[in-house]
């Protein structure tokens, strides 16, 4: 099953830019299709792949940066932007 997800990440720290950039970089290195924008990042891939990557990245974020809020919307199917 193909999954489209939109993630917003809010590190609970005054220096929030570095953690956000790190999360986006890790997402881009995951092999998933990733489209960052100003308010969220869209992620596309097979269900198991997307969920596995999000699980790993969330754990890494908590271990590395501490408390944060993740807001994720999931939509079954291919909702990639078309050029």
Short mmCIF file of N, CA and C in Angstrom, two decimals:
data_model
loop_
_atom_site.label_atom_id
_atom_site.label_comp_id
_atom_site.label_asym_id
_atom_site.label_seq_id
_atom_site.Cartn_x
_atom_site.Cartn_y
_atom_site.Cartn_z
N UNK A 1 0.85 -1.18 0.00
CA UNK A 1 0.00 0.00 0.00
C UNK A 1 0.89 1.24 0.00
N UNK A 2 0.59 2.17 -0.88
CA UNK A 2 1.35 3.41 -0.95
C UNK A 2 0.78 4.40 0.06
N UNK A 3 1.67 5.16 0.71
CA UNK A 3 1.26 6.08 1.76
C UNK A 3 1.83 7.46 1.49
N UNK A 4 0.99 8.47 1.69
CA UNK A 4 1.42 9.86 1.65
C UNK A 4 1.31 10.40 3.07
N UNK A 5 2.35 11.08 3.54
CA UNK A 5 2.35 11.60 4.91
C UNK A 5 2.86 13.04 4.89
N UNK A 6 2.36 13.80 5.81
CA UNK A 6 2.81 15.18 6.00
C UNK A 6 3.22 15.31 7.46
N UNK A 7 4.47 15.70 7.70
CA UNK A 7 4.99 15.78 9.06
C UNK A 7 5.41 17.21 9.38
N UNK A 8 5.03 17.64 10.57
CA UNK A 8 5.51 18.90 11.13
C UNK A 8 6.24 18.56 12.43
N UNK A 9 7.41 19.11 12.61
CA UNK A 9 8.27 18.80 13.74
C UNK A 9 8.55 20.08 14.52
N UNK A 10 8.29 20.05 15.81
CA UNK A 10 8.47 21.21 16.68
C UNK A 10 9.37 20.83 17.84
N UNK A 11 10.70 21.01 17.72
CA UNK A 11 11.58 20.74 18.85
C UNK A 11 11.33 21.77 19.94
N UNK A 12 11.25 21.32 21.18
CA UNK A 12 10.96 22.22 22.30
C UNK A 12 12.27 22.76 22.87
N UNK A 13 12.92 23.59 22.07
CA UNK A 13 14.18 24.21 22.44
C UNK A 13 14.27 25.57 21.76
N UNK A 14 15.06 26.45 22.34
CA UNK A 14 15.21 27.78 21.74
C UNK A 14 15.95 27.71 20.40
N UNK A 15 16.91 26.81 20.29
CA UNK A 15 17.65 26.62 19.04
C UNK A 15 16.95 25.53 18.24
N UNK A 16 15.88 25.86 17.55
CA UNK A 16 15.05 24.86 16.88
C UNK A 16 15.44 24.61 15.42
N UNK A 17 16.20 25.50 14.82
CA UNK A 17 16.50 25.35 13.39
C UNK A 17 17.39 24.14 13.09
N UNK A 18 18.42 23.93 13.90
CA UNK A 18 19.34 22.81 13.66
C UNK A 18 18.62 21.46 13.74
N UNK A 19 17.80 21.21 14.77
CA UNK A 19 17.09 19.93 14.81
C UNK A 19 16.15 19.72 13.61
N UNK A 20 15.48 20.77 13.17
CA UNK A 20 14.58 20.65 12.02
C UNK A 20 15.37 20.29 10.77
N UNK A 21 16.50 20.96 10.55
CA UNK A 21 17.34 20.67 9.40
C UNK A 21 17.87 19.24 9.45
N UNK A 22 18.23 18.77 10.66
CA UNK A 22 18.70 17.39 10.81
C UNK A 22 17.62 16.37 10.47
N UNK A 23 16.40 16.63 10.92
CA UNK A 23 15.29 15.71 10.63
C UNK A 23 15.06 15.64 9.11
N UNK A 24 15.02 16.78 8.46
CA UNK A 24 14.80 16.81 7.01
C UNK A 24 15.93 16.08 6.29
N UNK A 25 17.17 16.30 6.71
CA UNK A 25 18.31 15.63 6.08
C UNK A 25 18.19 14.12 6.24
N UNK A 26 17.82 13.65 7.42
CA UNK A 26 17.67 12.21 7.66
C UNK A 26 16.53 11.64 6.81
N UNK A 27 15.45 12.39 6.69
CA UNK A 27 14.35 11.94 5.84
C UNK A 27 14.82 11.81 4.39
N UNK A 28 15.57 12.80 3.91
CA UNK A 28 16.04 12.78 2.52
C UNK A 28 17.01 11.63 2.27
N UNK A 29 17.77 11.23 3.29
CA UNK A 29 18.71 10.11 3.15
C UNK A 29 18.05 8.75 3.30
N UNK A 30 16.76 8.73 3.65
CA UNK A 30 16.06 7.48 3.94
C UNK A 30 15.71 6.67 2.69
N UNK A 31 15.73 7.31 1.53
CA UNK A 31 15.31 6.63 0.32
C UNK A 31 13.86 6.89 -0.04
N UNK A 32 13.11 7.52 0.85
CA UNK A 32 11.73 7.90 0.56
C UNK A 32 11.73 9.16 -0.30
N UNK A 33 10.63 9.40 -0.98
CA UNK A 33 10.47 10.67 -1.68
C UNK A 33 10.06 11.72 -0.66
N UNK A 34 10.80 12.82 -0.59
CA UNK A 34 10.62 13.84 0.45
C UNK A 34 10.51 15.21 -0.21
N UNK A 35 9.49 15.98 0.22
CA UNK A 35 9.29 17.34 -0.29
C UNK A 35 9.15 18.29 0.90
N UNK A 36 10.25 18.91 1.34
CA UNK A 36 10.14 19.87 2.45
C UNK A 36 9.57 21.20 1.95
N UNK A 37 8.84 21.87 2.83
CA UNK A 37 8.40 23.23 2.55
C UNK A 37 8.49 24.04 3.84
N UNK A 38 7.93 25.21 3.88
CA UNK A 38 8.12 26.11 5.02
C UNK A 38 7.46 25.63 6.31
N UNK A 39 6.36 24.92 6.21
CA UNK A 39 5.60 24.56 7.41
C UNK A 39 5.59 23.06 7.71
N UNK A 40 5.91 22.24 6.73
CA UNK A 40 5.86 20.79 6.93
C UNK A 40 6.71 20.11 5.86
N UNK A 41 6.80 18.80 5.99
CA UNK A 41 7.52 18.02 5.00
C UNK A 41 6.61 16.88 4.55
N UNK A 42 6.50 16.71 3.26
CA UNK A 42 5.68 15.63 2.72
C UNK A 42 6.59 14.45 2.41
N UNK A 43 6.10 13.24 2.76
CA UNK A 43 6.86 12.01 2.60
C UNK A 43 5.99 11.01 1.86
N UNK A 44 6.59 10.29 0.90
CA UNK A 44 5.84 9.36 0.08
C UNK A 44 6.60 8.05 -0.04
N UNK A 45 5.87 6.93 0.07
CA UNK A 45 6.50 5.63 -0.09
C UNK A 45 5.56 4.52 0.32
N UNK A 46 6.08 3.30 0.29
CA UNK A 46 5.30 2.17 0.75
C UNK A 46 5.04 2.28 2.25
N UNK A 47 3.86 1.84 2.67
CA UNK A 47 3.41 1.99 4.05
C UNK A 47 4.48 1.56 5.05
N UNK A 48 5.01 0.35 4.90
CA UNK A 48 5.99 -0.17 5.86
C UNK A 48 7.26 0.68 5.89
N UNK A 49 7.68 1.17 4.73
CA UNK A 49 8.88 2.00 4.65
C UNK A 49 8.68 3.33 5.35
N UNK A 50 7.55 3.99 5.06
CA UNK A 50 7.27 5.30 5.68
C UNK A 50 7.17 5.16 7.19
N UNK A 51 6.42 4.17 7.66
CA UNK A 51 6.23 4.00 9.09
C UNK A 51 7.54 3.64 9.79
N UNK A 52 8.36 2.82 9.15
CA UNK A 52 9.65 2.45 9.72
C UNK A 52 10.59 3.64 9.84
N UNK A 53 10.66 4.44 8.78
CA UNK A 53 11.53 5.62 8.79
C UNK A 53 11.05 6.62 9.84
N UNK A 54 9.74 6.87 9.90
CA UNK A 54 9.23 7.81 10.90
C UNK A 54 9.52 7.33 12.32
N UNK A 55 9.37 6.05 12.57
CA UNK A 55 9.66 5.50 13.89
C UNK A 55 11.12 5.71 14.27
N UNK A 56 12.02 5.39 13.35
CA UNK A 56 13.45 5.56 13.60
C UNK A 56 13.82 7.02 13.83
N UNK A 57 13.28 7.91 12.99
CA UNK A 57 13.62 9.32 13.09
C UNK A 57 13.06 9.94 14.37
N UNK A 58 11.86 9.56 14.74
CA UNK A 58 11.29 10.10 15.97
C UNK A 58 12.12 9.66 17.18
N UNK A 59 12.49 8.39 17.24
CA UNK A 59 13.31 7.90 18.35
C UNK A 59 14.65 8.62 18.38
N UNK A 60 15.29 8.74 17.20
CA UNK A 60 16.57 9.44 17.11
C UNK A 60 16.43 10.88 17.61
N UNK A 61 15.36 11.55 17.21
CA UNK A 61 15.14 12.93 17.62
C UNK A 61 15.02 13.05 19.14
N UNK A 62 14.22 12.18 19.75
CA UNK A 62 14.05 12.22 21.20
C UNK A 62 15.38 11.94 21.91
N UNK A 63 16.14 10.96 21.40
CA UNK A 63 17.43 10.62 22.01
C UNK A 63 18.44 11.75 21.84
N UNK A 64 18.41 12.43 20.71
CA UNK A 64 19.40 13.45 20.39
C UNK A 64 19.04 14.83 20.92
N UNK A 65 17.79 15.24 20.76
CA UNK A 65 17.39 16.61 21.08
C UNK A 65 16.41 16.73 22.24
N UNK A 66 15.90 15.65 22.74
CA UNK A 66 14.96 15.71 23.85
C UNK A 66 13.54 15.93 23.38
N UNK A 67 12.80 16.64 24.18
CA UNK A 67 11.36 16.79 23.93
C UNK A 67 11.06 17.54 22.63
N UNK A 68 10.02 17.05 21.97
CA UNK A 68 9.58 17.65 20.71
C UNK A 68 8.15 17.20 20.45
N UNK A 69 7.50 17.93 19.57
CA UNK A 69 6.16 17.57 19.13
C UNK A 69 6.24 17.19 17.65
N UNK A 70 5.67 16.05 17.31
CA UNK A 70 5.53 15.62 15.92
C UNK A 70 4.03 15.61 15.60
N UNK A 71 3.67 16.24 14.51
CA UNK A 71 2.29 16.20 14.01
C UNK A 71 2.36 15.58 12.63
N UNK A 72 1.67 14.45 12.46
CA UNK A 72 1.74 13.74 11.18
C UNK A 72 0.33 13.43 10.69
N UNK A 73 0.09 13.74 9.43
CA UNK A 73 -1.16 13.38 8.75
C UNK A 73 -0.85 12.31 7.74
N UNK A 74 -1.67 11.27 7.71
CA UNK A 74 -1.49 10.15 6.79
C UNK A 74 -2.67 10.08 5.83
N UNK A 75 -2.36 9.77 4.58
CA UNK A 75 -3.40 9.57 3.59
C UNK A 75 -2.99 8.38 2.73
N UNK A 76 -3.84 7.37 2.68
CA UNK A 76 -3.56 6.21 1.86
C UNK A 76 -3.60 6.62 0.40
N UNK A 77 -2.61 6.20 -0.33
CA UNK A 77 -2.56 6.50 -1.75
C UNK A 77 -1.44 7.45 -2.12
N UNK A 78 -1.30 7.63 -3.39
CA UNK A 78 -0.23 8.46 -3.95
C UNK A 78 -0.74 9.88 -4.14
N UNK A 79 -0.31 10.78 -3.28
CA UNK A 79 -0.72 12.19 -3.35
C UNK A 79 0.46 13.09 -3.65
N UNK A 80 1.46 12.53 -4.35
CA UNK A 80 2.64 13.33 -4.70
C UNK A 80 2.25 14.49 -5.59
N UNK A 81 2.90 15.63 -5.42
CA UNK A 81 2.61 16.77 -6.30
C UNK A 81 3.03 16.46 -7.72
N UNK A 82 2.24 16.85 -8.64
CA UNK A 82 2.53 16.63 -10.06
C UNK A 82 3.11 17.91 -10.65
N UNK A 83 4.11 17.75 -11.48
CA UNK A 83 4.75 18.92 -12.11
C UNK A 83 3.99 19.35 -13.33
#
